[in-house]
Short mmCIF file of C-alpha atoms in Angstrom, two decimals:
data_model
loop_
_atom_site.label_atom_id
_atom_site.label_comp_id
_atom_site.label_asym_id
_atom_site.label_seq_id
_atom_site.Cartn_x
_atom_site.Cartn_y
_atom_site.Cartn_z
CA MET A 1 -80.01 -173.25 6.87
CA ASP A 2 -82.29 -173.46 3.85
CA LEU A 3 -85.59 -172.26 5.31
CA LEU A 4 -87.44 -172.65 2.03
CA ALA A 5 -86.66 -176.37 2.08
CA LEU A 6 -88.47 -176.60 5.42
CA ALA A 7 -91.48 -174.61 4.24
CA GLU A 8 -94.89 -176.10 3.60
CA PRO A 9 -95.07 -176.85 -0.15
CA GLY A 10 -97.01 -174.30 -2.15
CA THR A 11 -97.48 -171.86 0.72
CA GLY A 12 -94.02 -170.89 2.00
CA LEU A 13 -95.23 -171.35 5.59
CA LEU A 14 -92.85 -172.50 8.28
CA HIS A 15 -94.26 -174.17 11.39
CA SER A 16 -92.64 -174.30 14.80
CA GLN A 17 -92.73 -178.09 15.04
CA ASP A 18 -90.94 -178.47 11.70
CA LEU A 19 -88.33 -175.89 12.68
CA ALA A 20 -87.77 -177.63 16.01
CA ALA A 21 -87.37 -180.98 14.24
CA ALA A 22 -84.72 -179.40 12.02
CA GLY A 23 -82.76 -178.24 15.08
CA VAL A 24 -83.90 -174.61 15.24
CA ASP A 25 -84.09 -173.61 18.90
CA ARG A 26 -86.07 -170.77 20.45
CA HIS A 27 -83.10 -168.39 20.55
CA ALA A 28 -82.44 -168.77 16.82
CA LEU A 29 -86.11 -168.29 16.02
CA ASP A 30 -86.30 -165.13 18.15
CA ALA A 31 -83.18 -163.80 16.44
CA TRP A 32 -84.62 -164.37 12.97
CA LEU A 33 -87.83 -162.60 14.00
CA ALA A 34 -85.89 -159.69 15.53
CA THR A 35 -83.75 -159.18 12.44
CA GLY A 36 -86.72 -159.40 10.07
CA LEU A 37 -85.67 -162.60 8.35
CA LEU A 38 -88.97 -164.18 9.45
CA LEU A 39 -92.45 -162.82 10.09
CA ARG A 40 -94.97 -164.38 12.44
CA VAL A 41 -98.27 -164.92 10.56
CA GLY A 42 -100.05 -167.10 13.11
CA ARG A 43 -99.55 -168.95 16.35
CA GLY A 44 -96.58 -171.19 15.69
CA SER A 45 -96.49 -170.26 11.99
CA PHE A 46 -93.97 -168.06 10.17
CA ILE A 47 -92.96 -166.96 6.69
CA THR A 48 -89.77 -165.44 5.34
CA THR A 49 -89.92 -161.70 4.72
CA ALA A 50 -88.69 -162.27 1.17
CA VAL A 51 -91.64 -164.52 0.34
CA TRP A 52 -94.14 -162.23 2.12
CA GLN A 53 -93.05 -159.25 0.04
CA LEU A 54 -93.82 -161.16 -3.15
CA LEU A 55 -97.47 -161.66 -2.15
CA ASP A 56 -100.36 -159.31 -2.87
CA ASP A 57 -103.05 -158.46 -0.30
CA VAL A 58 -105.24 -161.39 -1.29
CA ASP A 59 -102.48 -163.98 -1.00
CA ARG A 60 -101.28 -162.49 2.29
CA HIS A 61 -104.81 -162.76 3.66
CA LEU A 62 -105.02 -166.38 2.56
CA VAL A 63 -101.68 -167.19 4.21
CA VAL A 64 -103.00 -165.86 7.52
CA ALA A 65 -106.30 -167.67 6.94
CA ARG A 66 -104.47 -170.94 6.33
CA CYS A 67 -102.78 -170.57 9.72
CA ALA A 68 -106.13 -169.89 11.38
CA LEU A 69 -107.58 -173.04 9.83
CA ARG A 70 -104.71 -175.08 11.25
CA ARG A 71 -105.84 -174.01 14.73
CA SER A 72 -109.53 -174.65 13.95
CA PRO A 73 -109.66 -177.82 11.82
CA THR A 74 -113.49 -177.96 11.82
CA ALA A 75 -113.86 -174.38 10.56
CA VAL A 76 -114.19 -173.02 7.03
CA LEU A 77 -113.37 -169.64 5.52
CA ALA A 78 -116.43 -167.47 4.95
CA ALA A 79 -117.50 -164.04 3.64
CA VAL A 80 -114.57 -161.93 2.37
CA SER A 81 -112.06 -164.68 3.20
CA ALA A 82 -113.97 -167.23 1.13
CA ALA A 83 -114.39 -164.63 -1.63
CA ALA A 84 -110.63 -164.14 -1.64
CA ALA A 85 -110.10 -167.89 -1.96
CA HIS A 86 -112.65 -168.03 -4.80
CA ARG A 87 -110.92 -165.00 -6.41
CA LEU A 88 -114.10 -162.96 -6.52
CA PRO A 89 -113.93 -159.17 -6.87
CA LEU A 90 -113.92 -157.34 -3.56
CA PRO A 91 -114.27 -153.66 -2.63
CA PRO A 92 -111.04 -151.70 -2.17
CA ARG A 93 -109.51 -152.00 1.29
CA SER A 94 -111.48 -155.17 2.10
CA LEU A 95 -108.16 -156.88 2.66
CA PRO A 96 -105.94 -157.39 4.54
CA GLY A 97 -107.74 -158.07 7.76
CA PRO A 98 -108.43 -160.91 10.18
CA PRO A 99 -109.77 -164.02 8.46
CA VAL A 100 -113.47 -164.83 8.70
CA LEU A 101 -114.10 -168.40 9.84
CA LEU A 102 -117.27 -170.37 10.53
CA ARG A 103 -117.75 -173.77 12.15
CA PRO A 104 -120.19 -176.28 10.60
CA ARG A 105 -123.65 -176.40 12.12
CA THR A 106 -124.48 -179.17 14.58
CA LYS A 107 -127.80 -180.45 15.85
CA GLY A 108 -129.36 -178.65 18.76
CA ARG A 109 -128.09 -175.10 18.66
CA PRO A 110 -125.87 -173.29 16.14
CA GLU A 111 -122.17 -173.32 16.86
CA GLY A 112 -121.25 -171.18 13.90
CA GLY A 113 -119.48 -167.96 14.78
CA ALA A 114 -116.20 -166.23 15.20
CA VAL A 115 -113.10 -168.34 15.58
CA ALA A 116 -109.99 -166.65 16.93
CA ALA A 117 -109.78 -162.97 15.89
CA THR A 118 -112.33 -162.85 13.08
CA ARG A 119 -115.06 -160.57 11.76
CA ALA A 120 -117.59 -163.40 11.51
CA ARG A 121 -120.98 -163.20 13.16
CA ARG A 122 -122.90 -166.21 14.46
CA ALA A 123 -124.41 -168.07 11.51
CA TRP A 124 -125.63 -171.47 10.41
CA LEU A 125 -123.55 -173.49 7.97
CA ASP A 126 -125.04 -176.63 6.45
CA ASP A 127 -122.92 -179.55 5.31
CA ASP A 128 -123.47 -178.84 1.62
CA GLU A 129 -122.35 -175.22 1.97
CA SER A 130 -118.63 -175.95 2.27
CA THR A 131 -116.03 -177.05 -0.24
CA GLU A 132 -112.27 -176.89 -0.79
CA VAL A 133 -110.36 -174.36 -2.87
CA GLY A 134 -106.57 -174.45 -3.11
CA GLY A 135 -106.34 -176.74 -0.11
CA LEU A 136 -108.48 -174.41 2.02
CA ALA A 137 -111.87 -175.28 3.50
CA VAL A 138 -114.24 -172.54 2.33
CA THR A 139 -117.92 -171.87 1.89
CA THR A 140 -119.29 -172.71 -1.56
CA LEU A 141 -119.64 -169.98 -4.16
CA PRO A 142 -123.42 -169.58 -3.61
CA ARG A 143 -123.06 -169.42 0.19
CA THR A 144 -120.12 -167.02 -0.14
CA LEU A 145 -122.26 -164.67 -2.21
CA VAL A 146 -125.01 -164.75 0.44
CA ASP A 147 -122.47 -163.82 3.13
CA LEU A 148 -121.04 -161.03 0.97
CA ALA A 149 -124.53 -159.61 0.49
CA GLN A 150 -124.74 -159.24 4.27
CA GLY A 151 -121.53 -157.28 4.56
CA THR A 152 -121.00 -155.22 1.43
CA THR A 153 -122.85 -152.80 -0.82
CA THR A 154 -125.18 -153.88 -3.62
CA PRO A 155 -122.79 -152.84 -6.45
CA TRP A 156 -119.97 -154.99 -5.08
CA ALA A 157 -122.29 -157.86 -4.16
CA LEU A 158 -123.57 -157.88 -7.75
CA ALA A 159 -120.01 -157.74 -9.07
CA ALA A 160 -119.19 -160.89 -7.10
CA ALA A 161 -122.39 -162.59 -8.31
CA ASP A 162 -121.59 -161.71 -11.94
CA ALA A 163 -118.11 -163.20 -11.57
CA ALA A 164 -119.48 -166.32 -9.90
CA LEU A 165 -122.11 -166.90 -12.57
CA ALA A 166 -119.37 -166.73 -15.22
CA ARG A 167 -117.61 -169.70 -13.58
CA PRO A 168 -118.16 -173.14 -15.12
CA GLY A 169 -120.53 -175.23 -13.05
CA THR A 170 -122.33 -172.30 -11.40
CA CYS A 171 -125.93 -171.59 -12.41
CA ARG A 172 -128.50 -169.01 -11.40
CA GLU A 173 -130.65 -171.67 -9.73
CA ASP A 174 -127.79 -172.38 -7.29
CA LEU A 175 -127.52 -168.70 -6.39
CA LEU A 176 -131.27 -168.31 -5.95
CA ALA A 177 -131.48 -171.44 -3.81
CA ALA A 178 -128.67 -170.20 -1.54
CA ALA A 179 -130.28 -166.78 -1.24
CA GLY A 180 -133.62 -168.35 -0.30
CA ARG A 181 -132.38 -170.66 2.44
CA ARG A 182 -132.52 -168.13 5.26
CA PRO A 183 -135.21 -165.56 4.46
CA ARG A 184 -134.82 -163.85 7.84
CA ALA A 185 -131.04 -163.45 7.66
CA PRO A 186 -129.51 -159.98 7.27
CA GLY A 187 -128.87 -159.14 3.62
CA HIS A 188 -131.46 -161.64 2.37
CA ARG A 189 -133.09 -159.20 -0.05
CA ARG A 190 -129.74 -158.05 -1.40
CA ALA A 191 -128.67 -161.65 -1.94
CA GLN A 192 -131.90 -162.38 -3.84
CA PHE A 193 -131.48 -159.23 -5.90
CA CYS A 194 -127.94 -160.20 -6.91
CA ALA A 195 -128.88 -163.81 -7.67
CA THR A 196 -131.77 -162.61 -9.83
CA HIS A 197 -129.81 -159.98 -11.78
CA ALA A 198 -126.37 -161.61 -12.01
CA ASP A 199 -125.06 -161.65 -15.59
CA PRO A 200 -121.97 -163.59 -16.70
CA LEU A 201 -121.42 -161.15 -19.59
CA ALA A 202 -120.26 -158.38 -17.24
CA GLU A 203 -116.58 -157.81 -17.94
CA SER A 204 -115.50 -155.83 -14.87
CA PRO A 205 -116.62 -154.92 -11.35
CA LEU A 206 -117.23 -151.36 -12.56
CA GLU A 207 -119.69 -152.61 -15.18
CA SER A 208 -121.49 -154.58 -12.48
CA ALA A 209 -121.56 -151.56 -10.19
CA ALA A 210 -123.02 -149.28 -12.85
CA ARG A 211 -125.70 -151.84 -13.65
CA ALA A 212 -126.52 -152.28 -9.96
CA VAL A 213 -127.19 -148.57 -9.56
CA VAL A 214 -129.69 -148.62 -12.41
CA LEU A 215 -131.35 -151.91 -11.44
CA ALA A 216 -131.71 -150.85 -7.81
CA ARG A 217 -133.92 -148.02 -9.07
CA GLY A 218 -136.29 -150.70 -10.39
CA LEU A 219 -135.41 -150.08 -14.03
CA PRO A 220 -135.18 -152.82 -16.70
CA ALA A 221 -131.95 -154.75 -17.20
CA PRO A 222 -129.77 -153.69 -20.14
CA ARG A 223 -128.18 -155.81 -22.85
CA LEU A 224 -124.50 -156.28 -22.08
CA GLN A 225 -121.70 -156.14 -24.65
CA ALA A 226 -124.20 -155.03 -27.29
CA TRP A 227 -123.10 -154.26 -30.85
CA VAL A 228 -124.46 -151.13 -32.57
CA ARG A 229 -123.73 -149.41 -35.84
CA GLY A 230 -122.65 -145.77 -35.75
CA ALA A 231 -123.79 -143.03 -38.12
CA SER A 232 -120.68 -143.69 -40.22
CA GLY A 233 -121.55 -147.39 -40.59
CA ALA A 234 -118.79 -148.52 -38.21
CA ARG A 235 -119.73 -151.13 -35.61
CA TYR A 236 -119.06 -150.62 -31.91
CA ARG A 237 -119.52 -152.79 -28.85
CA LEU A 238 -121.15 -150.98 -25.94
CA ASP A 239 -120.89 -152.08 -22.33
CA MET A 240 -124.62 -151.63 -21.65
CA LEU A 241 -127.47 -150.81 -23.97
CA PHE A 242 -131.00 -149.99 -22.84
CA VAL A 243 -132.62 -150.72 -26.19
CA ASP A 244 -136.11 -149.42 -25.50
CA TRP A 245 -134.74 -146.21 -24.03
CA TRP A 246 -132.13 -145.43 -26.68
CA THR A 247 -129.50 -145.00 -23.99
CA ALA A 248 -126.10 -146.65 -23.49
CA VAL A 249 -123.70 -146.74 -20.55
CA GLU A 250 -119.98 -146.98 -21.14
CA VAL A 251 -117.67 -147.87 -18.26
CA ASP A 252 -114.25 -146.27 -18.17
CA GLY A 253 -111.95 -148.15 -15.83
CA ARG A 254 -108.76 -146.43 -16.91
CA VAL A 255 -107.17 -144.37 -14.17
CA LYS A 256 -105.14 -142.48 -16.72
CA TYR A 257 -103.75 -142.92 -20.18
CA ALA A 258 -100.06 -143.35 -20.83
CA GLU A 259 -98.63 -139.94 -21.64
CA ALA A 260 -97.53 -141.04 -25.11
CA ASP A 261 -101.00 -142.03 -26.33
CA ALA A 262 -103.27 -139.98 -24.05
CA ALA A 263 -104.32 -137.43 -26.66
CA GLU A 264 -104.93 -140.06 -29.33
CA ARG A 265 -107.00 -142.28 -27.03
CA VAL A 266 -109.12 -139.37 -25.81
CA TRP A 267 -109.72 -138.23 -29.38
CA SER A 268 -110.57 -141.78 -30.48
CA ASP A 269 -113.10 -142.13 -27.65
CA LYS A 270 -114.69 -138.81 -28.57
CA ARG A 271 -115.07 -139.76 -32.23
CA ARG A 272 -116.55 -143.11 -31.23
CA GLN A 273 -119.06 -141.48 -28.87
CA ASP A 274 -120.02 -138.84 -31.47
CA ASP A 275 -120.54 -141.54 -34.11
CA VAL A 276 -122.84 -143.47 -31.78
CA THR A 277 -124.82 -140.49 -30.51
CA ASP A 278 -125.34 -139.26 -34.08
CA THR A 279 -127.64 -142.27 -34.53
CA GLY A 280 -129.96 -140.92 -31.83
CA LEU A 281 -128.55 -142.90 -28.94
CA GLU A 282 -127.66 -141.13 -25.71
CA MET A 283 -124.47 -142.22 -23.93
CA VAL A 284 -123.55 -141.90 -20.26
CA ARG A 285 -120.13 -142.71 -18.81
CA PHE A 286 -119.54 -144.45 -15.49
CA VAL A 287 -116.10 -144.04 -13.88
CA ALA A 288 -114.56 -145.29 -10.65
CA ALA A 289 -115.42 -142.03 -8.85
CA ASP A 290 -119.12 -142.77 -9.42
CA LEU A 291 -118.85 -145.63 -6.92
CA THR A 292 -118.76 -143.02 -4.17
CA ALA A 293 -121.58 -140.95 -5.70
CA PRO A 294 -124.02 -143.43 -7.30
CA HIS A 295 -127.00 -141.09 -6.99
CA ALA A 296 -125.28 -138.47 -9.12
CA PHE A 297 -124.63 -141.08 -11.82
CA LEU A 298 -128.25 -142.25 -11.64
CA GLN A 299 -129.48 -138.71 -12.18
CA ARG A 300 -127.20 -138.32 -15.22
CA PHE A 301 -128.53 -141.58 -16.57
CA LEU A 302 -132.18 -140.65 -16.07
CA THR A 303 -131.57 -137.25 -17.67
CA ALA A 304 -130.05 -138.97 -20.70
CA VAL A 305 -133.08 -141.27 -20.98
CA ARG A 306 -135.44 -138.30 -20.91
CA ARG A 307 -133.30 -136.53 -23.52
CA ALA A 308 -133.39 -139.59 -25.78
CA HIS A 309 -137.20 -139.68 -25.58
CA LEU A 310 -137.45 -136.01 -26.45
CA ARG A 311 -135.10 -136.41 -29.43
CA ARG A 312 -137.26 -139.18 -30.84
CA ALA A 313 -140.60 -137.63 -29.85
CA LEU A 314 -141.43 -140.64 -27.67
CA THR A 315 -143.71 -140.75 -24.66
CA PRO A 316 -141.72 -139.55 -21.64
CA PRO A 317 -140.56 -142.36 -19.31
CA PRO A 318 -142.45 -142.89 -16.04
CA PHE A 319 -139.93 -141.23 -13.71
#
């Protein structure tokens, strides 16, 4: 039997009623599950192991979420599940996990909350805070960012806000309005912070995280993707430039260089950094490991700012 021909178009999902209509009885279904031909991904919903193995963590989560929505037709995906549907950056190990669903708000008392096995808390959901993405009912981008601010760290919440603001049709006013709807909700201040400081020029979650660490200290926002001229006259684009403080932050997202070009790339980066710092700029690097030790990075950054002021005989910064 061609199981793929029976699958839901675009998802690969097989549902018990469709299998029964095609003549698949309970014994055959149990045998396919026992031998690993099929996997159960929801009540009455299955997927072939071959298709499942082709999916990444995000798509696997959305397959399970789609099954949950079939059982709760009035619900919408929220928080990390909605972020996955919107393809927003998420912290490592956020997925897989049980889908987060919310029901729309009704008059009287809130009915929003966990549906089936979810991580959702009770929450209000207004009619204009839901939309559809890829055939899935989800919270809108602004509402999704508010929910993320309640359940993740500031660096990752800002990374999601940066990515959202870079999407066509999303503006800062939308993010600020969503953040201001429920001033007593958990994460309200973080949501406002991210809506205020979101920048569509950020090119990676690591850039957003590095910026969040500095901004959370109450320091001015940098210029992103700023062009400077080195001492040699060559022009370079820097990830973040704090113009008034003569300090730049470069984000290195490479886990490792390929063995064949490692030495050349390291040498090229060193020459680039030397050429920039010879102009009087200080440069600080932010790597993935700094996500687990943001205070150490902040201290390196502040030390570089002080050093830049001393080099140029400027008034020391107020910290």
